[in-house]
Short mmCIF file of C-alpha atoms in Angstrom, two decimals:
data_model
loop_
_atom_site.label_atom_id
_atom_site.label_comp_id
_atom_site.label_asym_id
_atom_site.label_seq_id
_atom_site.Cartn_x
_atom_site.Cartn_y
_atom_site.Cartn_z
CA UNK C 1137 -70.33 -76.09 -47.87
CA UNK C 1138 -68.76 -73.43 -45.49
CA UNK C 1139 -67.16 -74.73 -42.42
CA UNK C 1140 -68.22 -73.06 -39.21
CA UNK C 1141 -65.36 -71.74 -37.11
CA UNK C 1142 -66.59 -71.53 -33.57
CA UNK C 1143 -63.14 -70.44 -32.41
CA UNK C 1144 -63.55 -67.11 -34.21
CA UNK C 1145 -66.97 -66.47 -32.70
CA UNK C 1146 -65.92 -67.50 -29.20
CA UNK C 1147 -62.38 -65.99 -29.10
CA UNK C 1148 -60.95 -65.53 -25.63
CA UNK C 1149 -60.51 -61.90 -24.51
CA UNK C 1150 -56.80 -62.52 -24.04
CA UNK C 1151 -56.35 -64.02 -27.50
CA UNK C 1152 -53.90 -62.08 -29.62
CA UNK C 1153 -55.51 -59.94 -32.35
CA UNK C 1154 -53.80 -60.06 -35.73
CA UNK C 1155 -53.23 -56.69 -37.33
CA UNK C 1156 -51.18 -55.02 -40.01
CA UNK C 1157 -48.63 -52.28 -39.81
CA UNK C 1158 -48.05 -49.51 -42.35
CA UNK C 1159 -46.01 -51.80 -44.60
CA UNK C 1160 -48.83 -54.35 -44.78
CA UNK C 1161 -47.03 -56.91 -42.65
CA UNK C 1162 -48.98 -58.74 -40.04
CA UNK C 1163 -48.11 -58.53 -36.38
CA UNK C 1164 -49.87 -59.59 -33.23
CA UNK C 1165 -51.15 -56.96 -30.78
CA UNK C 1166 -51.98 -57.84 -27.22
CA UNK C 1167 -55.69 -57.32 -26.43
CA UNK C 1168 -54.81 -55.60 -23.13
CA UNK C 1169 -52.53 -53.18 -24.90
CA UNK C 1170 -55.22 -52.59 -27.50
CA UNK C 1171 -57.79 -51.81 -24.82
CA UNK C 1172 -55.34 -49.48 -23.04
CA UNK C 1173 -54.59 -47.60 -26.25
CA UNK C 1174 -58.28 -47.28 -26.98
CA UNK C 1175 -59.17 -46.09 -23.48
CA UNK C 1176 -56.26 -43.61 -23.29
CA UNK C 1177 -57.45 -41.66 -26.34
CA UNK C 1178 -60.70 -39.78 -25.77
CA UNK C 1179 -63.21 -38.96 -28.48
CA UNK C 1180 -61.97 -35.40 -28.98
CA UNK C 1181 -58.54 -36.70 -30.03
CA UNK C 1182 -56.65 -35.11 -27.12
CA UNK C 1183 -54.46 -37.24 -24.89
CA UNK C 1184 -55.88 -37.45 -21.38
CA UNK C 1185 -53.61 -37.08 -18.39
CA UNK C 1186 -53.04 -40.32 -16.51
CA UNK C 1187 -52.63 -38.45 -13.20
CA UNK C 1188 -55.70 -37.03 -11.53
CA UNK C 1189 -55.68 -33.31 -10.78
CA UNK C 1190 -55.29 -32.71 -7.06
CA UNK C 1191 -54.92 -29.66 -4.82
CA UNK C 1192 -51.77 -28.59 -2.91
CA UNK C 1193 -50.40 -31.20 -0.57
CA UNK C 1194 -50.38 -30.40 3.14
CA UNK C 1195 -47.39 -31.19 5.35
CA UNK C 1196 -48.10 -32.21 8.90
CA UNK C 1197 -45.28 -31.77 11.43
CA UNK C 1198 -45.48 -34.17 14.32
CA UNK C 1199 -43.79 -33.72 17.68
CA UNK C 1200 -40.67 -35.76 18.31
CA UNK C 1201 -41.15 -38.63 20.66
CA UNK C 1202 -39.02 -38.23 23.75
CA UNK C 1203 -37.40 -41.18 25.44
CA UNK C 1204 -38.84 -41.90 28.85
CA UNK C 1205 -36.41 -40.98 31.60
CA UNK C 1206 -37.19 -44.32 33.18
CA UNK C 1207 -34.84 -45.89 30.62
CA UNK C 1208 -31.89 -43.99 32.13
CA UNK C 1209 -30.45 -45.01 35.52
CA UNK C 1210 -30.50 -42.51 38.35
CA UNK C 1211 -26.71 -42.25 38.45
CA UNK C 1212 -26.41 -41.80 34.68
CA UNK C 1213 -26.04 -38.03 34.86
CA UNK C 1214 -23.25 -38.37 37.43
CA UNK C 1215 -21.38 -40.87 35.28
CA UNK C 1216 -21.71 -38.67 32.21
CA UNK C 1217 -20.76 -35.55 34.14
CA UNK C 1218 -17.43 -37.06 35.17
CA UNK C 1219 -16.52 -37.40 31.51
CA UNK C 1220 -17.88 -33.97 30.57
CA UNK C 1221 -16.08 -32.18 33.40
CA UNK C 1222 -12.81 -33.85 32.49
CA UNK C 1223 -13.37 -32.78 28.88
CA UNK C 1224 -13.93 -29.12 29.84
CA UNK C 1225 -10.72 -29.05 31.87
CA UNK C 1226 -8.82 -30.75 29.04
CA UNK C 1227 -10.00 -28.14 26.54
CA UNK C 1228 -9.03 -25.14 28.68
CA UNK C 1229 -5.76 -26.72 29.74
CA UNK C 1230 -5.00 -27.42 26.07
CA UNK C 1231 -4.75 -31.18 26.55
CA UNK C 1232 -6.17 -33.84 24.21
CA UNK C 1233 -9.82 -34.65 24.90
CA UNK C 1234 -9.82 -38.22 26.31
CA UNK C 1235 -13.21 -39.16 24.84
CA UNK C 1236 -14.87 -39.23 21.46
CA UNK C 1237 -16.67 -35.96 20.75
CA UNK C 1238 -19.48 -37.84 19.05
CA UNK C 1239 -19.94 -39.98 22.17
CA UNK C 1240 -20.00 -36.89 24.40
CA UNK C 1241 -22.51 -35.16 22.13
CA UNK C 1242 -24.85 -38.19 22.23
CA UNK C 1243 -24.62 -38.39 26.00
CA UNK C 1244 -25.52 -34.72 26.32
CA UNK C 1245 -28.40 -35.27 23.91
CA UNK C 1246 -29.70 -38.18 26.00
CA UNK C 1247 -29.66 -36.04 29.13
CA UNK C 1248 -31.50 -33.18 27.44
CA UNK C 1249 -34.12 -35.45 25.87
CA UNK C 1250 -34.79 -36.90 29.31
CA UNK C 1251 -35.35 -33.46 30.88
CA UNK C 1252 -31.96 -33.35 32.61
CA UNK C 1253 -30.70 -30.34 30.66
CA UNK C 1254 -31.28 -27.80 33.51
CA UNK C 1255 -29.31 -29.96 35.96
CA UNK C 1256 -26.49 -30.29 33.46
CA UNK C 1257 -26.46 -26.51 32.91
CA UNK C 1258 -26.20 -25.91 36.67
CA UNK C 1259 -23.16 -28.15 36.78
CA UNK C 1260 -21.49 -26.52 33.78
CA UNK C 1261 -21.80 -22.87 34.83
CA UNK C 1262 -19.48 -22.89 37.89
CA UNK C 1263 -16.91 -25.05 36.10
CA UNK C 1264 -16.93 -22.71 33.10
CA UNK C 1265 -16.50 -19.69 35.36
CA UNK C 1266 -13.52 -21.30 37.06
CA UNK C 1267 -11.66 -22.44 33.93
CA UNK C 1268 -12.15 -19.11 32.12
CA UNK C 1269 -10.91 -17.17 35.16
CA UNK C 1270 -7.83 -19.38 35.46
CA UNK C 1271 -7.14 -19.14 31.73
CA UNK C 1272 -7.57 -15.36 31.81
CA UNK C 1273 -5.20 -14.84 34.74
CA UNK C 1274 -2.61 -17.21 33.26
CA UNK C 1275 -2.05 -14.83 30.33
CA UNK C 1276 -1.13 -11.82 32.48
CA UNK C 1277 1.35 -10.88 35.14
CA UNK C 1278 2.10 -7.60 36.90
CA UNK C 1279 4.57 -6.39 34.26
CA UNK C 1280 2.47 -7.26 31.24
CA UNK C 1281 -0.35 -4.97 32.35
CA UNK C 1282 1.83 -1.89 32.25
CA UNK C 1283 3.85 -2.37 29.05
CA UNK C 1284 3.05 -2.17 25.34
CA UNK C 1285 2.77 -5.95 25.06
CA UNK C 1286 -0.50 -5.90 26.97
CA UNK C 1287 -2.69 -5.72 23.86
CA UNK C 1288 -0.90 -8.66 22.24
CA UNK C 1289 -1.32 -10.77 25.37
CA UNK C 1290 -4.98 -9.82 25.55
CA UNK C 1291 -5.36 -10.74 21.88
CA UNK C 1292 -3.80 -14.16 22.52
CA UNK C 1293 -6.04 -14.71 25.55
CA UNK C 1294 -9.16 -13.77 23.59
CA UNK C 1295 -8.30 -15.92 20.56
CA UNK C 1296 -7.73 -19.00 22.72
CA UNK C 1297 -10.90 -18.43 24.70
CA UNK C 1298 -12.82 -18.01 21.44
CA UNK C 1299 -11.53 -21.31 20.06
CA UNK C 1300 -12.19 -23.10 23.35
CA UNK C 1301 -15.77 -21.84 23.47
CA UNK C 1302 -16.31 -23.18 19.96
CA UNK C 1303 -15.21 -26.66 21.13
CA UNK C 1304 -17.42 -26.45 24.22
CA UNK C 1305 -20.52 -25.47 22.25
CA UNK C 1306 -19.85 -28.19 19.67
CA UNK C 1307 -19.83 -30.87 22.39
CA UNK C 1308 -22.77 -29.38 24.29
CA UNK C 1309 -24.55 -28.46 21.07
CA UNK C 1310 -27.87 -30.05 22.00
CA UNK C 1311 -27.90 -28.28 25.37
CA UNK C 1312 -26.76 -25.08 23.69
CA UNK C 1313 -29.85 -25.12 21.46
CA UNK C 1314 -32.44 -26.26 23.99
CA UNK C 1315 -31.47 -24.25 27.08
CA UNK C 1316 -32.41 -20.95 25.43
CA UNK C 1317 -36.06 -21.99 25.50
CA UNK C 1318 -35.93 -21.73 29.31
CA UNK C 1319 -34.78 -18.10 29.15
CA UNK C 1320 -31.18 -18.77 30.20
CA UNK C 1321 -28.06 -17.73 28.35
CA UNK C 1322 -26.73 -20.15 25.80
CA UNK C 1323 -23.34 -21.67 26.60
CA UNK C 1324 -21.77 -19.36 24.03
CA UNK C 1325 -23.33 -16.26 25.59
CA UNK C 1326 -22.45 -17.54 29.05
CA UNK C 1327 -18.81 -17.95 28.06
CA UNK C 1328 -18.66 -14.42 26.63
CA UNK C 1329 -20.36 -13.06 29.72
CA UNK C 1330 -17.81 -14.70 32.02
CA UNK C 1331 -14.90 -13.41 29.91
CA UNK C 1332 -16.44 -9.93 30.03
CA UNK C 1333 -16.70 -10.10 33.83
CA UNK C 1334 -13.02 -10.98 34.08
CA UNK C 1335 -12.09 -8.15 31.72
CA UNK C 1336 -14.06 -5.62 33.79
CA UNK C 1337 -12.70 -6.89 37.12
CA UNK C 1338 -11.40 -4.03 39.27
CA UNK C 1339 -10.34 -5.93 42.36
CA UNK C 1340 -6.73 -4.84 41.92
CA UNK C 1341 -5.94 -1.25 40.91
CA UNK C 1342 -3.00 -2.51 38.83
CA UNK C 1343 -5.10 -4.91 36.80
CA UNK C 1344 -8.04 -2.84 35.58
CA UNK C 1345 -8.00 -4.77 32.35
CA UNK C 1346 -10.79 -2.97 30.51
CA UNK C 1347 -9.55 0.47 31.47
CA UNK C 1348 -6.03 -0.49 30.42
CA UNK C 1349 -7.35 -1.92 27.16
CA UNK C 1350 -9.17 1.29 26.21
CA UNK C 1351 -6.17 3.44 27.19
CA UNK C 1352 -3.77 1.34 25.13
CA UNK C 1353 -6.08 1.36 22.09
CA UNK C 1354 -6.41 5.15 22.17
CA UNK C 1355 -2.67 5.52 22.62
CA UNK C 1356 -1.95 3.32 19.60
CA UNK C 1357 -4.39 5.33 17.48
CA UNK C 1358 -2.73 8.55 18.62
CA UNK C 1359 0.67 7.11 17.73
CA UNK C 1360 -0.58 6.32 14.25
CA UNK C 1361 -1.89 9.87 13.86
CA UNK C 1362 1.58 11.12 14.75
CA UNK C 1363 3.08 9.03 11.96
CA UNK C 1364 4.26 5.94 13.87
CA UNK C 1365 3.75 2.45 12.48
CA UNK C 1366 1.40 0.30 14.55
CA UNK C 1367 0.14 -3.28 14.40
CA UNK C 1368 -3.31 -2.81 12.91
CA UNK C 1369 -4.09 -6.53 13.13
CA UNK C 1370 -3.84 -6.47 16.92
CA UNK C 1371 -6.07 -3.40 17.10
CA UNK C 1372 -8.61 -5.02 14.78
CA UNK C 1373 -8.79 -8.21 16.88
CA UNK C 1374 -9.10 -6.31 20.17
CA UNK C 1375 -11.84 -4.10 18.76
CA UNK C 1376 -13.69 -7.17 17.44
CA UNK C 1377 -13.45 -8.57 20.95
CA UNK C 1378 -15.04 -5.40 22.38
CA UNK C 1379 -17.82 -5.67 19.80
CA UNK C 1380 -18.52 -9.33 20.69
CA UNK C 1381 -18.55 -8.44 24.39
CA UNK C 1382 -20.85 -5.44 23.73
CA UNK C 1383 -18.27 -3.03 25.13
CA UNK C 1384 -17.43 -1.17 21.93
CA UNK C 1385 -20.01 1.63 21.81
CA UNK C 1386 -20.12 2.65 25.45
CA UNK C 1387 -16.59 1.95 26.65
CA UNK C 1388 -14.46 2.61 23.56
CA UNK C 1389 -16.29 4.49 20.82
CA UNK C 1390 -17.48 7.34 23.05
CA UNK C 1391 -13.94 7.94 24.37
CA UNK C 1392 -12.48 7.66 20.86
CA UNK C 1393 -14.85 10.33 19.50
CA UNK C 1394 -14.10 12.55 22.50
CA UNK C 1395 -10.33 12.31 21.95
CA UNK C 1396 -10.78 12.90 18.21
CA UNK C 1397 -12.86 16.02 18.86
CA UNK C 1398 -10.28 17.42 21.27
CA UNK C 1399 -7.38 16.71 18.88
CA UNK C 1400 -8.83 18.34 15.76
CA UNK C 1401 -10.24 21.24 17.70
CA UNK C 1402 -6.69 22.17 18.65
CA UNK C 1403 -5.23 21.40 15.20
CA UNK C 1404 -7.78 23.51 13.33
CA UNK C 1405 -7.40 26.53 15.60
CA UNK C 1406 -3.63 26.36 15.30
CA UNK C 1407 -3.66 26.30 11.51
CA UNK C 1408 -6.37 28.92 11.09
CA UNK C 1409 -5.08 31.42 13.65
CA UNK C 1410 -1.32 31.34 13.07
CA UNK C 1411 -1.77 32.20 9.40
CA UNK C 1412 1.03 29.91 8.25
CA UNK C 1413 -1.38 27.89 6.08
CA UNK C 1414 -2.83 29.23 2.85
CA UNK C 1415 -6.40 28.33 1.92
CA UNK C 1416 -5.35 25.68 -0.67
CA UNK C 1417 -3.03 24.10 1.92
CA UNK C 1418 -5.78 24.02 4.53
CA UNK C 1419 -8.20 22.41 2.07
CA UNK C 1420 -5.59 19.74 1.28
CA UNK C 1421 -5.12 19.22 5.03
CA UNK C 1422 -8.86 18.61 5.50
CA UNK C 1423 -8.88 16.13 2.61
CA UNK C 1424 -5.86 14.29 4.05
CA UNK C 1425 -7.39 14.02 7.54
CA UNK C 1426 -10.71 12.72 6.20
CA UNK C 1427 -8.87 10.09 4.14
CA UNK C 1428 -6.71 8.96 7.06
CA UNK C 1429 -9.63 8.70 9.48
CA UNK C 1430 -11.78 6.79 7.01
CA UNK C 1431 -8.81 4.47 6.49
CA UNK C 1432 -9.01 3.55 10.18
CA UNK C 1433 -12.61 2.44 9.68
CA UNK C 1434 -11.59 0.27 6.75
CA UNK C 1435 -8.79 -1.46 8.69
CA UNK C 1436 -9.80 -1.83 12.34
CA UNK C 1437 -12.65 0.38 13.56
CA UNK C 1438 -16.25 -0.77 13.30
CA UNK C 1439 -18.14 0.54 10.27
CA UNK C 1440 -20.84 2.07 12.50
CA UNK C 1441 -18.26 4.56 13.81
CA UNK C 1442 -18.30 6.33 10.44
CA UNK C 1443 -21.62 7.99 11.33
CA UNK C 1444 -20.01 9.69 14.32
CA UNK C 1445 -16.45 10.17 13.10
CA UNK C 1446 -17.05 12.06 9.84
CA UNK C 1447 -19.43 14.67 11.32
CA UNK C 1448 -17.05 15.12 14.26
CA UNK C 1449 -14.06 15.88 12.01
CA UNK C 1450 -16.03 18.12 9.64
CA UNK C 1451 -17.40 20.15 12.54
CA UNK C 1452 -13.96 20.80 14.05
CA UNK C 1453 -12.13 21.47 10.78
CA UNK C 1454 -14.86 23.15 8.71
CA UNK C 1455 -18.09 24.13 10.44
CA UNK C 1456 -16.46 25.99 13.34
CA UNK C 1457 -14.30 28.00 10.89
CA UNK C 1458 -16.56 28.76 7.92
CA UNK C 1459 -16.03 32.52 8.00
CA UNK C 1460 -12.28 32.17 8.48
CA UNK C 1461 -12.02 29.74 5.54
CA UNK C 1462 -13.98 32.03 3.21
CA UNK C 1463 -12.07 35.15 4.26
CA UNK C 1464 -8.73 33.38 3.95
CA UNK C 1465 -8.71 33.49 0.17
CA UNK C 1466 -11.99 32.60 -1.52
CA UNK C 1467 -11.83 35.67 -3.76
CA UNK C 1468 -8.27 34.82 -4.77
CA UNK C 1469 -9.35 31.33 -5.85
CA UNK C 1470 -12.08 32.80 -8.02
CA UNK C 1471 -9.74 35.34 -9.65
CA UNK C 1472 -7.09 32.68 -10.32
CA UNK C 1473 -9.69 30.24 -11.64
CA UNK C 1474 -8.49 27.48 -9.23
CA UNK C 1475 -11.15 24.95 -10.20
CA UNK C 1476 -9.75 22.07 -8.10
CA UNK C 1477 -9.64 24.11 -4.88
CA UNK C 1478 -13.04 25.66 -5.57
CA UNK C 1479 -14.58 22.22 -5.99
CA UNK C 1480 -13.01 21.04 -2.72
CA UNK C 1481 -14.23 24.15 -0.93
CA UNK C 1482 -17.75 23.71 -2.28
CA UNK C 1483 -17.79 20.03 -1.25
CA UNK C 1484 -16.53 20.73 2.27
CA UNK C 1485 -18.73 23.74 3.03
CA UNK C 1486 -21.88 22.13 1.65
CA UNK C 1487 -21.38 19.16 3.99
CA UNK C 1488 -21.77 21.24 7.17
CA UNK C 1489 -24.50 23.38 8.66
CA UNK C 1490 -24.86 26.87 7.12
CA UNK C 1491 -21.87 26.25 4.88
CA UNK C 1492 -23.71 26.42 1.57
CA UNK C 1493 -25.59 29.60 2.52
CA UNK C 1494 -22.43 31.44 3.53
CA UNK C 1495 -20.59 30.26 0.42
CA UNK C 1496 -23.45 31.54 -1.78
CA UNK C 1497 -23.39 34.86 0.04
CA UNK C 1498 -19.64 35.18 -0.46
CA UNK C 1499 -19.96 34.40 -4.17
CA UNK C 1500 -22.74 37.00 -4.57
CA UNK C 1501 -20.56 39.64 -2.87
CA UNK C 1502 -17.68 38.76 -5.19
CA UNK C 1503 -19.91 39.24 -8.25
CA UNK C 1504 -21.16 42.57 -6.93
CA UNK C 1505 -17.61 43.81 -6.32
CA UNK C 1506 -16.53 42.63 -9.74
CA UNK C 1507 -19.45 44.43 -11.45
CA UNK C 1508 -19.01 47.68 -9.54
#
């Protein structure tokens, strides 16, 4: 008689299910794991993805919550300003800053978050004007404006002011970023503007700093053209200063191109008219001048000057003397088969107006004379 086993018919869902592996050995598989393995494999035999397919996620940017200005006492801005003013003076007087920069930055941030940024800006502007003026005047005396050391003193003044402005904007960084939304100059732009005003000051005829700066720069460039050694690093730093102050194009570059035009206008006429230069020598002279002037752009002039400088030199040395250059010995170069000089001549004449047409005409006339 077969015994009935009710436990097999009424097995609990969580009861382990005996099974066999590939080797025939029995092992126990959890019912939950069995159900998961069964449900994870669809009828078509492909494994279904456990992650539902969804569209692109959207990012919502929420406005920052500002702290109510009621949490700040009425005299808070005055207390903070005492520390900030002392810090500005310490920076421009080259003394150690008596407070933590992180603390000062947080205090400026608190003022700006609580809508006190415009008041803080109004307090900073006159102080910044005063300390920059004092720092500017401290670098110069009556003698320094009239001697060759003027550019070096101006370079030192600019470098220090540049470093000091970096410190100021790092401390007032939050104000620096937020004040521009109101249409006012950032602290960095304000500092450059004040320095520019001091440089252009003409109150004293002996201290026309900008005029003296331009004159000294042009004189140093002229000295270099005459073969003297100059300090190119000083010239580079002063010219970078003019670029940062937006004085380069109008106040320096225009005068530099004018002086360059006048110089090479005289030099070209002298060499063409006196007849002491042969055509190969004049071509080498043009090549040398173009190399030297482009070298100035590489070392201290702004790269944008190239667009004005190269056409200026080519006009004075080549375009204004096309006929004289061709008549000076073009036929001789062709007869002697001077390939190097012919290539230079072709390159130079084709770079100026009407140069290629006149060179072609001269070559045609040479062929006609040779065939006759």
